[in-house]
Amino acid sequence: MLFRRARGLLLRFVRRRALASAVGIALAVPGAWIEFSGRASAWWIEGLALISGATGLALLWTGVSGTKPDWIE
């Protein structure tokens, strides 16, 4: 039941394109900064930056291009 609610929350979130783009930028910029600056000394910081950057780029792409239908009629 918890996963259904989380999935529904995520799907409703990405339908709001402006909000998804803003959160995507907010996640991608610090992730890219940590990855490309080379100052992170701990392995888990680099991993967290990769996850944050990838999630941010995915949200940004969804905000820019919009959601695609699951089927074509």
Coordinates of N, CA and C in Angstrom, one line a residue, residues 27-28 31-32 49-59:
L27 N 18.0 19.8 -8.1 CA 18.8 18.5 -7.9 C 20.0 18.4 -8.8
A28 N 19.9 18.8 -10.0 CA 21.0 18.5 -11.0 C 22.1 19.5 -10.8
G31 N 24.4 18.4 -7.8 CA 25.0 17.1 -8.2 C 26.2 17.3 -9.2
A32 N 25.9 18.1 -10.2 CA 27.0 18.4 -11.2 C 28.1 19.1 -10.6
A49 N 25.9 12.3 -5.3 CA 25.8 13.4 -6.3 C 25.4 12.8 -7.6
L50 N 25.8 11.5 -7.9 CA 25.4 10.9 -9.2 C 23.9 10.6 -9.1
I51 N 23.4 10.1 -8.0 CA 21.9 9.9 -7.9 C 21.1 11.2 -8.0
S52 N 21.6 12.2 -7.3 CA 20.9 13.5 -7.3 C 20.9 14.1 -8.7
G53 N 22.1 14.0 -9.4 CA 22.2 14.6 -10.7 C 21.3 13.8 -11.7
A54 N 21.3 12.5 -11.7 CA 20.5 11.7 -12.6 C 19.0 11.9 -12.3
T55 N 18.6 12.0 -11.1 CA 17.2 12.3 -10.8 C 16.8 13.7 -11.2
G56 N 17.7 14.6 -11.0 CA 17.4 16.0 -11.4 C 17.2 16.1 -12.9
L57 N 18.1 15.4 -13.7 CA 18.0 15.5 -15.1 C 16.8 14.8 -15.6
A58 N 16.4 13.7 -15.0 CA 15.2 13.0 -15.4 C 13.9 13.9 -15.2
L59 N 13.9 14.6 -14.0 CA 12.8 15.5 -13.7 C 12.8 16.7 -14.7

